[in-house]
Tab-separated table of C-alpha atoms in Angstrom:
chain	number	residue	atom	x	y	z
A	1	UNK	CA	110.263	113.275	174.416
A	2	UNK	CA	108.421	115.393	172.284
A	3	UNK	CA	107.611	113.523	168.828
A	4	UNK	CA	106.484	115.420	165.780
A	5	UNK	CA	104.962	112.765	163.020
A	6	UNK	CA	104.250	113.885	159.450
A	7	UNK	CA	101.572	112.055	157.422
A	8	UNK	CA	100.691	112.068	153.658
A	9	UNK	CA	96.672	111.700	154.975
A	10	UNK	CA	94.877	112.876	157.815
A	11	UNK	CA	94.598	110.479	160.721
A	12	UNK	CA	91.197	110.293	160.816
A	13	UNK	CA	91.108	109.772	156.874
A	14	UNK	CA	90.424	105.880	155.693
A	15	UNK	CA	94.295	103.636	155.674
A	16	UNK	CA	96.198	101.129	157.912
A	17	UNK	CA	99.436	103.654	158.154
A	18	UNK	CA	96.606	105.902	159.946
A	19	UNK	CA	95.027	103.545	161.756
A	20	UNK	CA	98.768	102.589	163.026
A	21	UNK	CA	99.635	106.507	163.472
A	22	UNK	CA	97.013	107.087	165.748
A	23	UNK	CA	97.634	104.170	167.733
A	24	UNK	CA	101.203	105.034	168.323
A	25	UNK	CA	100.494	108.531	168.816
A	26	UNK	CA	97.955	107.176	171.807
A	27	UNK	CA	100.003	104.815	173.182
A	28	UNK	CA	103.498	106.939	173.324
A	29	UNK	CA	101.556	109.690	175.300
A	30	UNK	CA	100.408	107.142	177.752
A	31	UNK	CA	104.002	106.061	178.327
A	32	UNK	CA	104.562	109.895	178.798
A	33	UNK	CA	105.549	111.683	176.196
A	34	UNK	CA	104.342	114.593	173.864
A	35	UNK	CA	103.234	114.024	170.128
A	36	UNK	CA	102.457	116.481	167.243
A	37	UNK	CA	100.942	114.983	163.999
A	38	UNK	CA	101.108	117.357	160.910
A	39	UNK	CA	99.178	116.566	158.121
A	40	UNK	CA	96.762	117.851	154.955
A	41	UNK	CA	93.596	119.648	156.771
A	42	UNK	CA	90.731	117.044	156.222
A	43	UNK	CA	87.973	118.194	153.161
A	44	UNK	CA	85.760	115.886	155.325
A	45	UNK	CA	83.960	115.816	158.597
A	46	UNK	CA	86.598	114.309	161.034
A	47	UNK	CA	87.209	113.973	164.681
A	48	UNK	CA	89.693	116.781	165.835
A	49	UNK	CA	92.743	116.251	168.287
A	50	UNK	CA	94.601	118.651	170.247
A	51	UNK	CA	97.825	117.277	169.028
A	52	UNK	CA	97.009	117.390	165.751
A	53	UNK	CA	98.421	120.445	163.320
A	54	UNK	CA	96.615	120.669	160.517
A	55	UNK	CA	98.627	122.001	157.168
A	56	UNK	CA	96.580	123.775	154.260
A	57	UNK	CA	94.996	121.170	151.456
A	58	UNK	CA	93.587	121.060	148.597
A	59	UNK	CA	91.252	117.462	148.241
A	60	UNK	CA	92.983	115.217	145.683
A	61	UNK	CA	89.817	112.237	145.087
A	62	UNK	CA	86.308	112.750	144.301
A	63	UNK	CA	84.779	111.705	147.893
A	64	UNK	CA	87.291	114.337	149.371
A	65	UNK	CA	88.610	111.591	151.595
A	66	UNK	CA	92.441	112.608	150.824
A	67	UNK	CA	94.261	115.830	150.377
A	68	UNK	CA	97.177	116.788	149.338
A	69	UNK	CA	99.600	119.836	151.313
A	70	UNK	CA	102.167	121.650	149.230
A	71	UNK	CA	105.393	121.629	150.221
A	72	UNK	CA	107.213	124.596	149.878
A	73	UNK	CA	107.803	128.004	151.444
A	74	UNK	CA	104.394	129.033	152.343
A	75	UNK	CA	103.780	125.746	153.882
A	76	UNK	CA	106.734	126.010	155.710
A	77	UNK	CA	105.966	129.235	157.185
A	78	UNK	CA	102.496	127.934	158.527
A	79	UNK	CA	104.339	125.131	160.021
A	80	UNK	CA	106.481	127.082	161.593
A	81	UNK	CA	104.438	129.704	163.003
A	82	UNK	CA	102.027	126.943	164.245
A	83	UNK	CA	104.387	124.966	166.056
A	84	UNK	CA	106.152	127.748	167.941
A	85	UNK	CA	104.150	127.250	170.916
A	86	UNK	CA	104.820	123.801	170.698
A	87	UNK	CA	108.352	123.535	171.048
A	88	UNK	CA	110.972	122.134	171.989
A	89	UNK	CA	111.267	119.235	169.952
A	90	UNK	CA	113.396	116.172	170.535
A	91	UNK	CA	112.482	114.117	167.022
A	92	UNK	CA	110.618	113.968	163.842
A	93	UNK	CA	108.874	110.676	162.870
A	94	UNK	CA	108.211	110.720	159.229
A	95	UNK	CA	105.471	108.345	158.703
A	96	UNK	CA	104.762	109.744	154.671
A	97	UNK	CA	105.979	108.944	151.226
A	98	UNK	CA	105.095	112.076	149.549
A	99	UNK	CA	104.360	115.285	150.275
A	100	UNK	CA	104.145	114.454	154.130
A	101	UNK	CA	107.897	113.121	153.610
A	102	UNK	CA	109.064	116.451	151.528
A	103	UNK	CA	107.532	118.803	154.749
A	104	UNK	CA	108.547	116.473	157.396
A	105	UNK	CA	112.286	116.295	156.414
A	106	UNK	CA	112.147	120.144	155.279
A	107	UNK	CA	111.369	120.591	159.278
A	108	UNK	CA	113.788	118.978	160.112
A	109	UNK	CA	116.546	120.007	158.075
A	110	UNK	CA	115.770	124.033	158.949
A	111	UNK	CA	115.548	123.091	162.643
A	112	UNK	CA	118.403	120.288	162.913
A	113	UNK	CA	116.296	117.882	164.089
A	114	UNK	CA	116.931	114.123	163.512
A	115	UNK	CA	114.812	111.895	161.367
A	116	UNK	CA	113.351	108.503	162.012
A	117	UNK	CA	111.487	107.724	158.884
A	118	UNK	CA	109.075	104.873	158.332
A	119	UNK	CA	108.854	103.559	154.864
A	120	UNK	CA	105.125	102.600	154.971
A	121	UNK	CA	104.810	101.591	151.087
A	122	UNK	CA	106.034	100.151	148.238
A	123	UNK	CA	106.765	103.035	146.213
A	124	UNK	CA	106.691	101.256	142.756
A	125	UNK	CA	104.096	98.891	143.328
A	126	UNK	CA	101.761	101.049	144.528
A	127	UNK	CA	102.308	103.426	141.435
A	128	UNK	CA	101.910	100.641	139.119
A	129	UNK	CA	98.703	99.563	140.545
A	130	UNK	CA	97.190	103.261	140.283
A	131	UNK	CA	98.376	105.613	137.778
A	132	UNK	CA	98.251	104.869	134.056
A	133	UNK	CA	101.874	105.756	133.033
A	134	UNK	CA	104.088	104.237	136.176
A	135	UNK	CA	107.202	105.107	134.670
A	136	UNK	CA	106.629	109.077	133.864
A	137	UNK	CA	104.883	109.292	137.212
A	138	UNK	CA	108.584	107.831	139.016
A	139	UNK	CA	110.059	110.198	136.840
A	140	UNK	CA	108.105	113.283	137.589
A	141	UNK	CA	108.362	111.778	141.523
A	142	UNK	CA	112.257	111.930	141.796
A	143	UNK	CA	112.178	115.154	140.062
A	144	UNK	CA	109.319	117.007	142.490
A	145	UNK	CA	111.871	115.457	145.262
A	146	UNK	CA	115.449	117.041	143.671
A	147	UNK	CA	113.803	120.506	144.256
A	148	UNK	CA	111.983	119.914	147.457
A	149	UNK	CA	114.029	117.784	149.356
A	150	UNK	CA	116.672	119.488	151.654
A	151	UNK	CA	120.016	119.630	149.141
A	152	UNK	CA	122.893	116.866	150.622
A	153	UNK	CA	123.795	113.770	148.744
A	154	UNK	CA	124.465	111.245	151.938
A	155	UNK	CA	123.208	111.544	155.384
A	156	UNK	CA	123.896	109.126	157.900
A	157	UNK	CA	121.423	105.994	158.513
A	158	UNK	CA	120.487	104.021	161.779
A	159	UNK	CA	124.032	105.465	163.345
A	160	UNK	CA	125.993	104.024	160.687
A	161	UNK	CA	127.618	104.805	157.453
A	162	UNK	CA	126.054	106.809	154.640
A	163	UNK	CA	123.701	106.048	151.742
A	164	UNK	CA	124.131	107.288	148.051
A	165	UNK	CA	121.580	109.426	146.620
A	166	UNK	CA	122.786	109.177	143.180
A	167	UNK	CA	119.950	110.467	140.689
A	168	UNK	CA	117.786	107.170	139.659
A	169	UNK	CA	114.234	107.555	138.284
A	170	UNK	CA	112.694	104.250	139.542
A	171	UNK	CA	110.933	103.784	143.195
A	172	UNK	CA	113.866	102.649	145.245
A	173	UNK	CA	116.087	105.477	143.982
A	174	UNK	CA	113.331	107.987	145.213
A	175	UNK	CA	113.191	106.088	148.839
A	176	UNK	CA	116.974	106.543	148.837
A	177	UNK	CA	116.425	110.110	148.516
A	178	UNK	CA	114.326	109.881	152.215
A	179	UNK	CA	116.580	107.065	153.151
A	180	UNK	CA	119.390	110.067	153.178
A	181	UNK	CA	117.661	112.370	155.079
A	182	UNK	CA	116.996	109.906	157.818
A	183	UNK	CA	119.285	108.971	161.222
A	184	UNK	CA	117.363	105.953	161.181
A	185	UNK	CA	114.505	103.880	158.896
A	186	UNK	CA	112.074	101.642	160.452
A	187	UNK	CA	109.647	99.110	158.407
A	188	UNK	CA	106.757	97.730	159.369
A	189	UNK	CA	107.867	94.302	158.187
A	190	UNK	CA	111.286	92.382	158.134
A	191	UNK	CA	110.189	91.445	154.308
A	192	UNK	CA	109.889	94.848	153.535
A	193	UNK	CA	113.030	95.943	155.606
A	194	UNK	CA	115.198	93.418	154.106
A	195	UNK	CA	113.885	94.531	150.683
A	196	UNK	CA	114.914	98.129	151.176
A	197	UNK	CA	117.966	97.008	152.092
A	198	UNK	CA	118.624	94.808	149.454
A	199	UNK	CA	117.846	97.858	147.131
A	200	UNK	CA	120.270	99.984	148.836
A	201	UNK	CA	117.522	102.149	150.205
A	202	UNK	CA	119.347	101.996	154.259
A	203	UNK	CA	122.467	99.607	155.148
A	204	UNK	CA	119.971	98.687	158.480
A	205	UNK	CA	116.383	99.189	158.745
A	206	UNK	CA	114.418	98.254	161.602
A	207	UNK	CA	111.686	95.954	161.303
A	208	UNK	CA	108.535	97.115	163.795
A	209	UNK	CA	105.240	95.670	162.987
A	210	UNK	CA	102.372	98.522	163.203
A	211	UNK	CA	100.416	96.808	166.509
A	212	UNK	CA	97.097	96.448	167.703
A	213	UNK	CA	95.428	98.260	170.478
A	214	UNK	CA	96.019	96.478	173.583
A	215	UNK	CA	92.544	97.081	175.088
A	216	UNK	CA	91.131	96.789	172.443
A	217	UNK	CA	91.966	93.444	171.688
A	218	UNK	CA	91.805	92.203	175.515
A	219	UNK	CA	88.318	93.339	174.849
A	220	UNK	CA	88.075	91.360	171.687
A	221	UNK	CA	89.725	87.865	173.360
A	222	UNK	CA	87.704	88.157	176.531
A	223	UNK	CA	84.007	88.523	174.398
A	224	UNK	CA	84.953	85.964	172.422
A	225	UNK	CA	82.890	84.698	169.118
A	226	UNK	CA	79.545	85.407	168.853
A	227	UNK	CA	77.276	82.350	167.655
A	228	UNK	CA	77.769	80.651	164.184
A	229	UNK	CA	75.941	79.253	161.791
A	230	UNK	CA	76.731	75.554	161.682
A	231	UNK	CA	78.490	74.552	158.280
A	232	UNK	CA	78.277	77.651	156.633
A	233	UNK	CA	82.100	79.796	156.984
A	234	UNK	CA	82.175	83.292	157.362
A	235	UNK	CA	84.805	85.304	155.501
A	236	UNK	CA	85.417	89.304	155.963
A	237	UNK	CA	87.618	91.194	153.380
A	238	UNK	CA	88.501	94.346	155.325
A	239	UNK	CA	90.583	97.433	153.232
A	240	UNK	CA	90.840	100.542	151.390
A	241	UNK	CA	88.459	99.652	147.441
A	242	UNK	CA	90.987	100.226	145.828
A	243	UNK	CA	92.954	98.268	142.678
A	244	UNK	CA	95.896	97.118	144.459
A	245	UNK	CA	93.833	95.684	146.877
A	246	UNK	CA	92.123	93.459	144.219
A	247	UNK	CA	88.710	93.844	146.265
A	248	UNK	CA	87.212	93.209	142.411
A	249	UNK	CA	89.129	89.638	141.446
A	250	UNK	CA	88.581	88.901	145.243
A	251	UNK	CA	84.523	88.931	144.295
A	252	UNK	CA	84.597	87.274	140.988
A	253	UNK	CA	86.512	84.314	142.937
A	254	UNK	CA	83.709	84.184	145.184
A	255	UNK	CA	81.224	84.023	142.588
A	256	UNK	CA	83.622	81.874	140.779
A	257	UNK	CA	84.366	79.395	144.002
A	258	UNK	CA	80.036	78.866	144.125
A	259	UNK	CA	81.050	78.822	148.143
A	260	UNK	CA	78.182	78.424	150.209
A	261	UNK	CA	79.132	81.408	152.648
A	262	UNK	CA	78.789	84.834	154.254
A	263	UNK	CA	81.065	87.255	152.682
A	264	UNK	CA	81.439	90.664	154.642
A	265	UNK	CA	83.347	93.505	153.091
A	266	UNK	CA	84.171	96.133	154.994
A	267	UNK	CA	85.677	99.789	154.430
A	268	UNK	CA	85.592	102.383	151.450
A	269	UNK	CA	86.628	104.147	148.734
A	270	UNK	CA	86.566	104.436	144.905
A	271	UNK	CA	85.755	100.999	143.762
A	272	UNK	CA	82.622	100.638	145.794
A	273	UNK	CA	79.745	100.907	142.855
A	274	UNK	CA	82.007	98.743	140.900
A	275	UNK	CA	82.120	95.922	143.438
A	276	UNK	CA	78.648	96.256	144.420
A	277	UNK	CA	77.678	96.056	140.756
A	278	UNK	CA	79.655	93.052	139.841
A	279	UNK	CA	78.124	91.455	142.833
A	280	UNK	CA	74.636	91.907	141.472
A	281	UNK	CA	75.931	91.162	138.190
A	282	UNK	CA	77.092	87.316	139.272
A	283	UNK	CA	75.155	86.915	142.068
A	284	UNK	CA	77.263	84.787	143.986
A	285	UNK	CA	75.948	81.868	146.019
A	286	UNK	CA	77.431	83.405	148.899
A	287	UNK	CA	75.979	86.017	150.895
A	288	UNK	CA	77.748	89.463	150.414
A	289	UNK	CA	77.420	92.347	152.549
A	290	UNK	CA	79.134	95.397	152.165
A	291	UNK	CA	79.133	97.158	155.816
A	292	UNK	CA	81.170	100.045	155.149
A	293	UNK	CA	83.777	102.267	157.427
A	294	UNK	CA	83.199	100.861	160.992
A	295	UNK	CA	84.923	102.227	164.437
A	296	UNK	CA	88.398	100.502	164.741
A	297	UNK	CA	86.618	98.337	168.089
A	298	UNK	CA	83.610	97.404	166.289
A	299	UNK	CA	85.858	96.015	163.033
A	300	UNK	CA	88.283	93.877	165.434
A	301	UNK	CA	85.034	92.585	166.883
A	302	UNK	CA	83.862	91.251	163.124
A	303	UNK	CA	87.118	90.364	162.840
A	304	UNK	CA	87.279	87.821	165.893
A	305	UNK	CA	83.570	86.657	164.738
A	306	UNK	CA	84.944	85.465	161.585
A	307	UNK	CA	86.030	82.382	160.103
A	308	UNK	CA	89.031	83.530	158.315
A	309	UNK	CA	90.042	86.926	156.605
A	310	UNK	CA	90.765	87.315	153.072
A	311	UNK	CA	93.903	89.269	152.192
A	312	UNK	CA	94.213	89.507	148.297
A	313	UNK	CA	96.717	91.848	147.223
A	314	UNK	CA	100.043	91.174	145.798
A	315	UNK	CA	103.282	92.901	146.516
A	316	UNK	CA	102.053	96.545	147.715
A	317	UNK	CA	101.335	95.925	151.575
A	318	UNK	CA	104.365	96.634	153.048
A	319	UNK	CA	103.022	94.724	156.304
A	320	UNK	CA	99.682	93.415	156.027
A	321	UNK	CA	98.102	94.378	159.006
A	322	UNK	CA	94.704	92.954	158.781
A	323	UNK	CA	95.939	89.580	158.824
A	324	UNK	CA	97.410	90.072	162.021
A	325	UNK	CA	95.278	91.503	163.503
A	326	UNK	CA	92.883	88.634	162.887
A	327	UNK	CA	95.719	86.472	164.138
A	328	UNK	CA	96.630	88.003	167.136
A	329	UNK	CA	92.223	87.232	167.456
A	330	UNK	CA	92.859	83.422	166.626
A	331	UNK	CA	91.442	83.699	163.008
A	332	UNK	CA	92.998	82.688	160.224
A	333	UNK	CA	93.510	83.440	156.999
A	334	UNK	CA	93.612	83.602	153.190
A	335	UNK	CA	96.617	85.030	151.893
A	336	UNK	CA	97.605	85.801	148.068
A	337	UNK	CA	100.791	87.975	148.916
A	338	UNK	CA	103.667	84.777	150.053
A	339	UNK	CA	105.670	87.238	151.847
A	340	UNK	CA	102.979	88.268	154.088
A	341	UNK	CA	102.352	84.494	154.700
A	342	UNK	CA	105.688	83.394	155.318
A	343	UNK	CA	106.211	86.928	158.085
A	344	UNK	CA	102.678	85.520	159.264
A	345	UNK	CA	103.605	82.132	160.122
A	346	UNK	CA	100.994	79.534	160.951
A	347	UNK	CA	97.454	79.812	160.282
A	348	UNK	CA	97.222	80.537	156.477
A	349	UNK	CA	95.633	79.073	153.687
A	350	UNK	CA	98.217	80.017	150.660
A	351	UNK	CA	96.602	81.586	147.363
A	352	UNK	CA	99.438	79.752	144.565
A	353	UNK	CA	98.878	82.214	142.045
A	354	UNK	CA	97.386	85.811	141.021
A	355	UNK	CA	94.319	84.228	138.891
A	356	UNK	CA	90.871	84.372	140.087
A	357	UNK	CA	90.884	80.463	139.438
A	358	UNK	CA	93.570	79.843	142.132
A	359	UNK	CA	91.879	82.553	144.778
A	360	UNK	CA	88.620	80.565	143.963
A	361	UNK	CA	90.153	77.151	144.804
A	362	UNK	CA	91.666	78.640	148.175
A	363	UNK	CA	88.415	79.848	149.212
A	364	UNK	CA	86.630	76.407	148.198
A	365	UNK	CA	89.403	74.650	150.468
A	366	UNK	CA	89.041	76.920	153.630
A	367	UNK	CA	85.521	76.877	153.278
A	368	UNK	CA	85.386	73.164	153.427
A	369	UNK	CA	88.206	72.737	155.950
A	370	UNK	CA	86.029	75.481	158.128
A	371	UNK	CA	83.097	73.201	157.304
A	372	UNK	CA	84.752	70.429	158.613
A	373	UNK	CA	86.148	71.703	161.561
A	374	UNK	CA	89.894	71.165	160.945
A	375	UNK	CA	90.430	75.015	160.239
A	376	UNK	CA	93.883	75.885	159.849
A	377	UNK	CA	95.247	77.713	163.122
A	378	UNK	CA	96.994	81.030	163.891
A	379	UNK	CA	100.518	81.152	165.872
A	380	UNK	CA	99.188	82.224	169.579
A	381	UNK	CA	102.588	84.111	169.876
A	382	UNK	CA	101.618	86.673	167.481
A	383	UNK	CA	99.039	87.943	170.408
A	384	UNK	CA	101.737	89.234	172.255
A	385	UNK	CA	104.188	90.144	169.619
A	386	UNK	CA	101.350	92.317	167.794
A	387	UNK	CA	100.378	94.083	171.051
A	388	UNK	CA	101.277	98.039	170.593
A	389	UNK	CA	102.768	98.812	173.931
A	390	UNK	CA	105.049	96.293	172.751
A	391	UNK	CA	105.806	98.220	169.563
A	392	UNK	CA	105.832	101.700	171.189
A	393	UNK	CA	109.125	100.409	173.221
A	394	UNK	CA	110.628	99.516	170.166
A	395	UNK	CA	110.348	102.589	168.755
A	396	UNK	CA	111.129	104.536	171.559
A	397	UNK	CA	114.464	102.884	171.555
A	398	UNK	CA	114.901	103.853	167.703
A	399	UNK	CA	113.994	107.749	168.834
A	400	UNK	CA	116.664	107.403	171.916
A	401	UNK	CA	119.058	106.349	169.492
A	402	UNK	CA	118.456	108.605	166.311
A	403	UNK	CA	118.898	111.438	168.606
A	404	UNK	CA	122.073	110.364	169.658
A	405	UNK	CA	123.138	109.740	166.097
A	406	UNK	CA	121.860	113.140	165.450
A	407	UNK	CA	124.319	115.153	167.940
């Protein structure tokens, strides 16, 4: 098949939905088949792909690390005239909740084409967490999607019945809206999934976890751990610096905790200074480094050194993925979101609460219990479960059956 994916960002901008793009997009060509990723042209240096069609952008943050591409009729002409010499195409994977989403199904719509869309994010959440008035931003959100979404009130989803569009101003009325549009709707997570459809967003949404490079982590597993300091744990917090991440409460329960430990942080984005400040501001007992973006290899490789991984926001991963990636590595982990723990499994030590306090007792109890030698262990399954290959078949059998549903 020939698979055309639409993206808000740039796969080879900063984000776990890119990190899992271009690991799909690798592993379905292997199994034989064509891919196509449209997204915002970079404002940054970034590797270049053949497969990748790059739409025109304006950069949207200060660092230039995301853009944003209009969606409208001049965009849709580019797109067009660009991928005439890459057609035919059997289905369009919309991986985006924003403008991505309003090209991708616009594509679709003028060419016929059916939909699988991946909801990636929690809409409302993630809102909440970033922009100062949540509720006019939903508003203005459903209202930019009324004029450039495709027109149609239902559309058929995963094969089966329709969903309402109705006119709602809130997050999960604005996923309906894609929802619609869609022959089928994946998540990366059965919370998540069983969320959306709890919200009316699909009647049936797949759950497929976003996987983790087989090589790669055969690579990982066979060079095992490097050597470790006796006593003294080793934690890495790996994301986007961001405030739903809560990189920020994450360090003041570190300085809090008065662990004895070597705290890595590793990745990017706006709330660097701020972290690094309030690091030299409490100067923690632990040790924390801040290693910046590191190649996806090098980062499982820190990952498998570790003692556990710290995931610390609440309600806006829609998966989760560092956590299991560390698992499918053997380490564990600290969790504050419950949902991700409970999809997780074995192998957690449970945050009970949002405060810094209750992060800062976690972290006091896996340090010790690392100290001790009695850490708490990872399922093994989620090795194999987590493997992409593994995921790319899943998804291949959503395509197969979206474009049957789309005849």
């Amino acid at each position: 098949m020939h698979v055309v994916m639409f993206a808000d960002q740039h796969l080879e901008s900063l984000g776990g939905a890119q990190v899992s793009m271009r690991l799909q997009k690798r592993f379905l060509e292997r199994a034989g088949h064509v891919v196509t990723v449209v997204a915002p042209r970079p404002h940054r240096p970034a590797a270049h792909d053949a497969s990748y069609l790059d739409l025109p952008s304006l950069p949207i943050t200060v660092d230039r690390e995301y853009a944003l591409a209009w969606p409208g009729a001049r965009t849709d002409r580019f797109l067009d005239a660009e991928m005439g010499a890459r057609l035919p195409v059997d289905v369009v994977h919309v991986q985006a909740d924003f403008w991505g989403a309003f090209v991708g199904h616009r594509y679709a719509d003028r060419h016929g084409l059916p939909v699988v869309h991946t909801m990636h994010n929690r809409v409302d959440v993630g809102i909440e967490a970033t922009a100062p008035f949540p509720g006019l931003v939903l508003r203005a959100l459903n209202a930019w999607a009324r004029r450039a979404l495709p027109r149609g009130g239902t559309a058929a989803v995963a094969g089966r019945g329709t969903a309402p569009v109705g006119r709602g101003i809130d997050g999960w009325a604005y996923l309906r809206r894609l929802a619609a549009l869609s022959h089928a709707v994946t998540a990366p997570s059965a919370h998540f999934a069983r969320r959306l459809e709890r919200h009316g967003v699909a009647p049936s949404v797949d759950v497929i976890w976003n996987g983790i490079d087989d090589d790669a982590l055969d690579a990982a597993l066979a060079a095992g751990p490097t050597e470790r300091r006796p006593g003294r744990p080793r934690f890495v917090w790996l994301g986007r610096m961001s405030p739903e991440k809560r990189l920020l409460p994450f360090l003041e329960a570190v300085a809090e905790s008065r662990i004895d430990a070597e705290v890595e942080i590793i990745g990017g984005g706006g709330q660097l200074r701020a972290a690094q400040r309030l690091v030299e501001r409490r100067a923690p007992v632990a040790s924390v480094a801040f290693a910046g973006r590191l190649p996806y290899a090098e980062t499982l490789r820190r990952l498998a050194d570790a003692d556990a991984v710290l995931q610390t926001s609440i309600g806006f991963e829609t998966q989760g993925m560092t956590v299991f990636e560390a698992a499918s590595l053997g380490t564990p982990a600290v969790v504050s979101d419950s949902d991700i723990g409970a999809e997780l499994g074995a192998g957690t030590w449970a945050v009970p609460d949002a405060t810094v306090a209750a992060l800062a007792q976690t972290l006091r109890r896996a340090a010790a219990d690392i100290a001790a030698g009695s850490p708490v262990t990872p399922d093994e399954s989620v090795a194999e479960r987590f493997r992409q290959s593994s995921r790319t078949a899943a998804m291949v059998a959503v395509y197969e059956r979206a474009v049957t549903a789309g005849r």
